[in-house]
Tab-separated table of C-alpha atoms in Angstrom:
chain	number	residue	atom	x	y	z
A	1	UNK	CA	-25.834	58.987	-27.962
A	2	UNK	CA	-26.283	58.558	-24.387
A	3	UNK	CA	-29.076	56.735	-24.698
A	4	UNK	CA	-27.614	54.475	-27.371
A	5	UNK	CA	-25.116	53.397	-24.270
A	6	UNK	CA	-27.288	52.696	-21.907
A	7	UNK	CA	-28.852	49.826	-24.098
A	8	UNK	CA	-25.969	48.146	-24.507
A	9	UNK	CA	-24.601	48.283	-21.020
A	10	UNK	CA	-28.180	46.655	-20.037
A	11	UNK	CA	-27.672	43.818	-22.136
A	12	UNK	CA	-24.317	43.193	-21.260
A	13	UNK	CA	-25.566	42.902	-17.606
A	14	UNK	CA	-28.497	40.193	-18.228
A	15	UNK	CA	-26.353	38.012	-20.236
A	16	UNK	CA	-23.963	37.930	-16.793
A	17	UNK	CA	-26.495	36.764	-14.622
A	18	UNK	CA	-27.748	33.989	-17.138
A	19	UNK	CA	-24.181	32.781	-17.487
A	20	UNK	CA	-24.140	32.395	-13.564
A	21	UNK	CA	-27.758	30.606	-13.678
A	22	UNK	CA	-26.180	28.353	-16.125
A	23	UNK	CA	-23.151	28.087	-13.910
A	24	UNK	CA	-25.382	27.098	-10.866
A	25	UNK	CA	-27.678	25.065	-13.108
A	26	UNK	CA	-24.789	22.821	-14.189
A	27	UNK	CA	-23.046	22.781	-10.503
A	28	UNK	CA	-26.822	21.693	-9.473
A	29	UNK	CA	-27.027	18.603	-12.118
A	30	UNK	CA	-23.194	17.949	-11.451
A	31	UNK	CA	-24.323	17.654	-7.883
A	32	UNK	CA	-27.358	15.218	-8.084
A	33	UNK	CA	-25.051	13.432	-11.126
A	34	UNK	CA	-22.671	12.770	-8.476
A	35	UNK	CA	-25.209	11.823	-5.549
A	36	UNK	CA	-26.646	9.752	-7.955
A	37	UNK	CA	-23.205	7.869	-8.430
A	38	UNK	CA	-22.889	7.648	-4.521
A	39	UNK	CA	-26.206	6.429	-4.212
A	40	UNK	CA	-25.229	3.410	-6.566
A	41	UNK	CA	-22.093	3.086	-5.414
A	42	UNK	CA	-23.832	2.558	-1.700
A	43	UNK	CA	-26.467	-0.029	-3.531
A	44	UNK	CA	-23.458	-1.683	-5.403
A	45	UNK	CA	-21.991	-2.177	-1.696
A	46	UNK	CA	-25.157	-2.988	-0.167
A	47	UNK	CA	-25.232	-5.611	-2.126
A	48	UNK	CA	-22.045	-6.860	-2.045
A	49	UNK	CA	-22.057	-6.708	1.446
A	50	UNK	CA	-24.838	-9.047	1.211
A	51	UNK	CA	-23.416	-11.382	-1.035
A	52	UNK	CA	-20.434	-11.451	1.094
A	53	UNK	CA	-22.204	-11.734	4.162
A	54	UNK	CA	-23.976	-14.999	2.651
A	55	UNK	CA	-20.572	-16.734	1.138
A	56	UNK	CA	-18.701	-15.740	4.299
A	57	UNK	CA	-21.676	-18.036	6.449
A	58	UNK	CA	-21.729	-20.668	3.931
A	59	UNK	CA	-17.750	-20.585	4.334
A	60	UNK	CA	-18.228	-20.669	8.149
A	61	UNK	CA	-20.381	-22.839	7.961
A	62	UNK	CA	-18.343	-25.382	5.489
A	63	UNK	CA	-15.669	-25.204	8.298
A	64	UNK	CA	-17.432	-25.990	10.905
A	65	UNK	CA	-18.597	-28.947	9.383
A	66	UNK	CA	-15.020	-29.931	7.906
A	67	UNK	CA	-13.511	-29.374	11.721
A	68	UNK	CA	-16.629	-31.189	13.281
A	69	UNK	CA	-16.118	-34.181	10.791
A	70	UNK	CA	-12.510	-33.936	11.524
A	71	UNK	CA	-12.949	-33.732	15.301
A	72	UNK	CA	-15.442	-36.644	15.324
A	73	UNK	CA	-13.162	-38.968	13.290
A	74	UNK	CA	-10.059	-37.834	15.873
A	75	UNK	CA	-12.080	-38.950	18.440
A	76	UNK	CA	-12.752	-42.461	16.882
A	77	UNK	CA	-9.428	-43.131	16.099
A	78	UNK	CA	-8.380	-42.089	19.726
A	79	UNK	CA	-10.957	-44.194	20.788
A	80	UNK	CA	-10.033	-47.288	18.980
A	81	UNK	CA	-6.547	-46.487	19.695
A	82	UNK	CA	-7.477	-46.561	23.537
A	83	UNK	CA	-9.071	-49.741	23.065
A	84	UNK	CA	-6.122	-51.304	20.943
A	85	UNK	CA	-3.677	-50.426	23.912
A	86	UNK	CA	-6.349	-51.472	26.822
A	87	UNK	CA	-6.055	-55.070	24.930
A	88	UNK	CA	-2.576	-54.840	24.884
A	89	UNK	CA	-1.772	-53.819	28.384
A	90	UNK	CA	-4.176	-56.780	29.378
A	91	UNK	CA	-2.560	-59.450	27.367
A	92	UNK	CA	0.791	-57.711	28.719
A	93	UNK	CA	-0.443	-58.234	32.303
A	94	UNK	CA	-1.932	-61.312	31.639
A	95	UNK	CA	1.837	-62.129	30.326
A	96	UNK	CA	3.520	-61.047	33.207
A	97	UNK	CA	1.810	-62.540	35.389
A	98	UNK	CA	1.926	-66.060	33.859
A	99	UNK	CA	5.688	-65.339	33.944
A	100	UNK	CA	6.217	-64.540	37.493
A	101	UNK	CA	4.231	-67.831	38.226
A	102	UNK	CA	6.808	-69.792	35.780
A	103	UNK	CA	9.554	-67.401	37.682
A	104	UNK	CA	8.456	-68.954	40.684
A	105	UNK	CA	8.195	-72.611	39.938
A	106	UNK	CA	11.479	-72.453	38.521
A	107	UNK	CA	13.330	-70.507	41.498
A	108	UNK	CA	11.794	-73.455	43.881
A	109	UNK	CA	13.219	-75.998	41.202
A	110	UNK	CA	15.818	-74.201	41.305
A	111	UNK	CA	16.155	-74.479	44.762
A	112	UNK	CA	15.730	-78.246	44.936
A	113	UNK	CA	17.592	-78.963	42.062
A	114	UNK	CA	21.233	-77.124	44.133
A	115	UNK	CA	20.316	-79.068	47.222
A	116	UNK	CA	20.415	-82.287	44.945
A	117	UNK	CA	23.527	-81.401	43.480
A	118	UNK	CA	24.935	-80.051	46.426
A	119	UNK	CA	24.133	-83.971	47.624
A	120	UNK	CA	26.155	-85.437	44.394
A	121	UNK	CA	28.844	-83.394	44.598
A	122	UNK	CA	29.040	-83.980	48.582
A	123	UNK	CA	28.573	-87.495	47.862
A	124	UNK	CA	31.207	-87.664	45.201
A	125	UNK	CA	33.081	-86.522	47.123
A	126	UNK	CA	33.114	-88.694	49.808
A	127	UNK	CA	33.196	-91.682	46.650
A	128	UNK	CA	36.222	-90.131	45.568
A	129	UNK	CA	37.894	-90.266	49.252
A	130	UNK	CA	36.646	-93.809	49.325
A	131	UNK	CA	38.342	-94.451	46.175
A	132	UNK	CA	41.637	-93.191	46.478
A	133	UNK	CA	41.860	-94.700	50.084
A	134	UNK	CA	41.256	-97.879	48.408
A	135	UNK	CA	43.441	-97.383	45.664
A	136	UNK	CA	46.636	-96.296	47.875
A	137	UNK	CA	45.850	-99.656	49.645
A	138	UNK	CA	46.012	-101.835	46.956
A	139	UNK	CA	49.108	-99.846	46.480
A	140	UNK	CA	50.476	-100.483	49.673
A	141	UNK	CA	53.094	-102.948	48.786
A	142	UNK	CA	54.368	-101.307	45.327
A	143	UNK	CA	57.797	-98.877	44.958
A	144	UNK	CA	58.208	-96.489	41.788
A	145	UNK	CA	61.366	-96.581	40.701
A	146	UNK	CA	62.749	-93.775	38.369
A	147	UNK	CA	65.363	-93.196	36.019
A	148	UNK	CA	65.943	-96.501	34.385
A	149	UNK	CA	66.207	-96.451	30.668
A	150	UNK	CA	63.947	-97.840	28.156
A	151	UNK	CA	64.462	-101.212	27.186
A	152	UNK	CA	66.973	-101.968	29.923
A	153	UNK	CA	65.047	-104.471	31.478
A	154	UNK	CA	65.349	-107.293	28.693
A	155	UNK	CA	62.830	-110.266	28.453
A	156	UNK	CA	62.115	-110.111	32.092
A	157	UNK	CA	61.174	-107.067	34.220
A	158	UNK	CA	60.907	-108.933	37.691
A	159	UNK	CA	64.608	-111.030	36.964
A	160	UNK	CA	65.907	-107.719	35.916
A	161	UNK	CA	64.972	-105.825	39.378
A	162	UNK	CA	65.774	-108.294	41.097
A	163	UNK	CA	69.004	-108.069	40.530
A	164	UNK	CA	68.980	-104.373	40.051
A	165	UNK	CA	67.923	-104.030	43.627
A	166	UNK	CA	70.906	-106.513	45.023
A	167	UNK	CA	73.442	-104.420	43.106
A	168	UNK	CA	72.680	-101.212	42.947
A	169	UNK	CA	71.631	-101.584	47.188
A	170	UNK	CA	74.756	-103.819	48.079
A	171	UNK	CA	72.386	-106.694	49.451
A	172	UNK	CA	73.233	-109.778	49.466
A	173	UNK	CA	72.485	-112.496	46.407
A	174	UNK	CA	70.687	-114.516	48.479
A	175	UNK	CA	68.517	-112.140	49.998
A	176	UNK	CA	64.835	-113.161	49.211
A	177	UNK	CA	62.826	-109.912	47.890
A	178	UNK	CA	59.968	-111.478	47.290
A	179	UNK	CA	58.647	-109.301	44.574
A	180	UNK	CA	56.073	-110.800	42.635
A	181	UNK	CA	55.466	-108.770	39.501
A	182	UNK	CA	57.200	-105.532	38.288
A	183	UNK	CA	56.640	-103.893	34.993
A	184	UNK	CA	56.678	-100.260	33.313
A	185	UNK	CA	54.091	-97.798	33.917
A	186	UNK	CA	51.144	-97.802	31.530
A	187	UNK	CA	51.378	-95.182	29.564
A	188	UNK	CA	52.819	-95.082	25.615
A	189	UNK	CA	56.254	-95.833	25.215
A	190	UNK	CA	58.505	-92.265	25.407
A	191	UNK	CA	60.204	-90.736	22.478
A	192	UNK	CA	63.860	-91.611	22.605
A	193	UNK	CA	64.820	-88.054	24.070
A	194	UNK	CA	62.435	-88.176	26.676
A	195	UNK	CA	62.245	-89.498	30.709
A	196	UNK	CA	61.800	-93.347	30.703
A	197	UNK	CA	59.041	-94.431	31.798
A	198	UNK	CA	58.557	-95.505	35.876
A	199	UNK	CA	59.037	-98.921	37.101
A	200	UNK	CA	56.400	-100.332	39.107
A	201	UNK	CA	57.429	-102.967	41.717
A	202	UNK	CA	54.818	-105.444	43.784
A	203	UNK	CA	56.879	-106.745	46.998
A	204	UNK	CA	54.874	-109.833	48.532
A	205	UNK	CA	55.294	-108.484	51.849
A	206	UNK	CA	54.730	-104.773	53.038
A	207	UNK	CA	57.883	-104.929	55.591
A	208	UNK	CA	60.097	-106.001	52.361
A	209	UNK	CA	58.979	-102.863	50.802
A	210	UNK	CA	59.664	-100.580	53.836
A	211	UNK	CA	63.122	-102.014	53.936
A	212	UNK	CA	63.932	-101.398	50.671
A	213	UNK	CA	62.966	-97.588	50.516
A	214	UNK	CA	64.750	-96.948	53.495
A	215	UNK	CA	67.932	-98.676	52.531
A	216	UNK	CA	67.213	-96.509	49.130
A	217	UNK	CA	66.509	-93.671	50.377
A	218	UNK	CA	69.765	-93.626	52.661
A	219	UNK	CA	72.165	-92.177	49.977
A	220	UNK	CA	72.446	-92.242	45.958
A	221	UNK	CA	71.539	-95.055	44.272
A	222	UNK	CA	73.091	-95.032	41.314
A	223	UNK	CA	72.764	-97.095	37.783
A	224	UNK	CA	75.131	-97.768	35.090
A	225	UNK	CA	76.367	-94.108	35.588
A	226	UNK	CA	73.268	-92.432	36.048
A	227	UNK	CA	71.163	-91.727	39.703
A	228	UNK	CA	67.850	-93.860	39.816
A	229	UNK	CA	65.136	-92.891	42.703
A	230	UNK	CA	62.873	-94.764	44.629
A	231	UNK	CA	58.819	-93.643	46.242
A	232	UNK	CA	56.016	-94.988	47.097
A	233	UNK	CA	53.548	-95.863	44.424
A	234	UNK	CA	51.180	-93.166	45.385
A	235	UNK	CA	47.468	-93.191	44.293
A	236	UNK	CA	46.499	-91.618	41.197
A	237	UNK	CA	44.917	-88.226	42.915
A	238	UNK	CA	47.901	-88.443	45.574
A	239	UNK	CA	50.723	-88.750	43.060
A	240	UNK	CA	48.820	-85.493	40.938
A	241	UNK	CA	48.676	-83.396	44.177
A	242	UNK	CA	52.384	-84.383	44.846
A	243	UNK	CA	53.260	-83.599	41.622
A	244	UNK	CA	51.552	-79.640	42.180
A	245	UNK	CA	53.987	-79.178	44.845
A	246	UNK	CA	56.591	-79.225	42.448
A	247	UNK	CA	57.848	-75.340	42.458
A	248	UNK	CA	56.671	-75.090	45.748
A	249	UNK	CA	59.734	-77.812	46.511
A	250	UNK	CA	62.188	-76.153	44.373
A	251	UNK	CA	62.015	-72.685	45.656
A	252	UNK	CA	61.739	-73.946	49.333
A	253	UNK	CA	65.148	-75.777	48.509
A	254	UNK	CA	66.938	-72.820	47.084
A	255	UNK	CA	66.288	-71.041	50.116
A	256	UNK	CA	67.519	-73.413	52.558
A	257	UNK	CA	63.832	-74.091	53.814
A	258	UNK	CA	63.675	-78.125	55.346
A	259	UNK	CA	59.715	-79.566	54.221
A	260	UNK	CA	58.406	-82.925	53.908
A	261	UNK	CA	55.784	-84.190	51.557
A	262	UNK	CA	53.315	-86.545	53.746
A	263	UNK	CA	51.364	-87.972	51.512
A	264	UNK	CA	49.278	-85.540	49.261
A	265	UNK	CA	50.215	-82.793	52.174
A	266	UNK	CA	53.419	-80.643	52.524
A	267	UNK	CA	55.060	-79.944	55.942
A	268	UNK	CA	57.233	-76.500	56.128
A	269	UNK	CA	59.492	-76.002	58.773
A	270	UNK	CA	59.701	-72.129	59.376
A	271	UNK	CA	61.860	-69.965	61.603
A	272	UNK	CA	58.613	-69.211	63.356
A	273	UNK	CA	57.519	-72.811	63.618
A	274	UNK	CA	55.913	-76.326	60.942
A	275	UNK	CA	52.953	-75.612	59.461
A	276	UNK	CA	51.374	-78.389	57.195
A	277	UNK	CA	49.121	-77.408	54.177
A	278	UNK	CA	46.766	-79.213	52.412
A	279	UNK	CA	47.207	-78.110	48.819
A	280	UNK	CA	49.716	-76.527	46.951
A	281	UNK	CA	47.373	-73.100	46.658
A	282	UNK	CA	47.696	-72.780	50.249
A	283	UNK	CA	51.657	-73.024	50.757
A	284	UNK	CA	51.781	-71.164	47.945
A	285	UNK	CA	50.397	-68.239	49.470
A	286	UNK	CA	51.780	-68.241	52.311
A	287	UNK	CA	55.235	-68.179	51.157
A	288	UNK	CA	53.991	-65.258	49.233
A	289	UNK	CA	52.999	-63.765	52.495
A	290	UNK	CA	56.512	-64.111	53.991
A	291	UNK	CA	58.496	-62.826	51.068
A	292	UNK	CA	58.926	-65.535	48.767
A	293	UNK	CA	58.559	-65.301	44.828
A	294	UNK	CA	56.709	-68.606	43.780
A	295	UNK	CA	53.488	-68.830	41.289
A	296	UNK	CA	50.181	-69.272	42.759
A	297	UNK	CA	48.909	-72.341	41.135
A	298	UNK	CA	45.043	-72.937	40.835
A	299	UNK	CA	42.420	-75.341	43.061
A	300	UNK	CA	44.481	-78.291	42.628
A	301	UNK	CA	43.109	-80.915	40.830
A	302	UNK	CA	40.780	-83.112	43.664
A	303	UNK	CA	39.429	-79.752	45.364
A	304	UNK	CA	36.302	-79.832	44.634
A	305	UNK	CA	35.708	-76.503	46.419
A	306	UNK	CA	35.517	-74.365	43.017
A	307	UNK	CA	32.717	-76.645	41.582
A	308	UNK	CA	30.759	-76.134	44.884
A	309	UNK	CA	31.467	-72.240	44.625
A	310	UNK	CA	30.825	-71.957	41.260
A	311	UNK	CA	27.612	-73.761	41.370
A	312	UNK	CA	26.358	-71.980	44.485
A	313	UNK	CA	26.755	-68.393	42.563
A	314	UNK	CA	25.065	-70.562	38.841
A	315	UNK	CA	21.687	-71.581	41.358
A	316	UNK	CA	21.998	-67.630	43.387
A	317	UNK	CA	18.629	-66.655	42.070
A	318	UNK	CA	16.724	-64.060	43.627
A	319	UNK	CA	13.359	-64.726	43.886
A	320	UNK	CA	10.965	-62.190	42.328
A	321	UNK	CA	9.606	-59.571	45.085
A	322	UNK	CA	12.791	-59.556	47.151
């Protein structure tokens, strides 16, 4: 019996130990099996890494090329650009400078050209002086006469004042007037609401004349009803000057203010002493200055000071530089 169990227990023992040599056998190949992956694995990488490590310089390389292409065409372009705008700025120069020579040949036209018309208008003028001096002397024996009405006169003007005069002055019929031609002013007959037109009389004899406005002007002279005046037959610039005077007159009159009209000038007599202006401008405003309400009416019309302003400011050029 006992030696029965011993047997078995013996057995029992071996067959352990070859199931833990088995054991370690299979750890063993499960060891190199799996070393034997790594060891691919690490050749797999290997190998990728080299595959990589060629793409990635062939894509470095690629880009370097594409940035060096793009880089040299840049430059090109900048270049030509550069060149483009070095033209221009030439051409631009070249431009400006052939302008500042034109600049300058016309500012010295310019120049010569306002001392010539500073001549004409200087000359003009003195013309226009000459001119009205003249005309106001072939004036010198003619009286306007105003207020008669249209058609009054009948087949013959110089009959008709003639006896106008005699009447409407109490002189006698005999009295000699010696006028040798009257007629209307020449200008288109009126409408029938409006002022008649002026009467125009030549005396032969400036004394005549005299002695008729002054007998005229010595109280109302009156016509078929109606008051007819008497005046010189001023020049054509005179009688316009006169005429600007016109408010200038009226307001002086409402406020009690004695003036006479000299010509184509108007003599105040003020509290603080006469003063005598030369256009209506200027008595306008100085009756502005002392209180009064009266328009101020432009240059009159034969000033010729405005022209000569405004064509000293048209010719004001500054000449390039200054």
């Amino acid at each position: 019996m006992s030696g029965g169990v011993k047997t078995r227990s013996h057995t029992k023992g071996k067959t352990h130990k070859e199931e833990e040599k088995m054991d370690s056998l299979q750890q063993r190949e499960e060891a190199e099996s799996v070393s034997t992956m790594l060891k691919d694995i690490k050749s797999e990488l290997q190998i990728f890494r080299a595959e990589n490590k060629q793409d990635l310089q062939n894509i470095r390389e690629e880009l370097r090329q594409d940035v060096k292409a793009e880089l040299a065409t840049f430059k090109t372009e900048v270049n030509q650009s550069i060149f483009a705008n070095t033209e221009r700025a030439i051409a631009l120069e070249n431009k400006l400078t052939e302008a500042e020579a034109r600049i300058t040949e016309a500012e010295t036209l310019n120049a010569a050209m306002k001392d010539a018309l500073t001549k004409v208008v200087e000359n003009y003028k003195a013309v226009q002086r000459k001119v009205t001096d003249l005309e106001g002397r072939s004036r010198r024996n003619n009286v306007r006469l105003y207020g008669v009405p249209e058609g009054a006169e009948g087949d013959s003007m110089s009959r008709f004042v003639d006896g106008l005069l005699k009447k409407a002055l109490s002189l006698p019929q005999d009295t000699s007037l010696q006028i040798q031609r009257a007629h209307r002013a020449l200008t288109g007959k009126p409408d029938q609401n409006a002022p008649p037109r002026s009467i125009i009389i030549n005396f032969q004899e400036y004394t005549r004349k005299e002695e008729i406005l002054k007998k005229a002007w010595a109280g109302k002279v009156m016509y078929e009803g109606q008051r007819i005046s008497f005046d010189h037959d001023y020049a054509t610039e005179v009688a316009q000057k006169r005429r600007e005077y016109g408010n200038i007159k009226k307001t002086l009159k409402e406020k009690g203010v004695r003036f006479q009209t000299p010509l184509d000038k108007i003599r105040i007599h003020w509290d603080t002493g006469t003063r005598t202006y030369g256009s209506a401008r200027e008595a306008a405003l100085e009756m502005r200055r002392r209180g009064y309400s009266v328009s101020i009416p432009g240059a009159d019309s034969t000033d010729m000071g405005p022209e000569m302003e405004r064509l000293s400011r048209a010719t004001e050029w500054q000449r390039v530089g200054e």
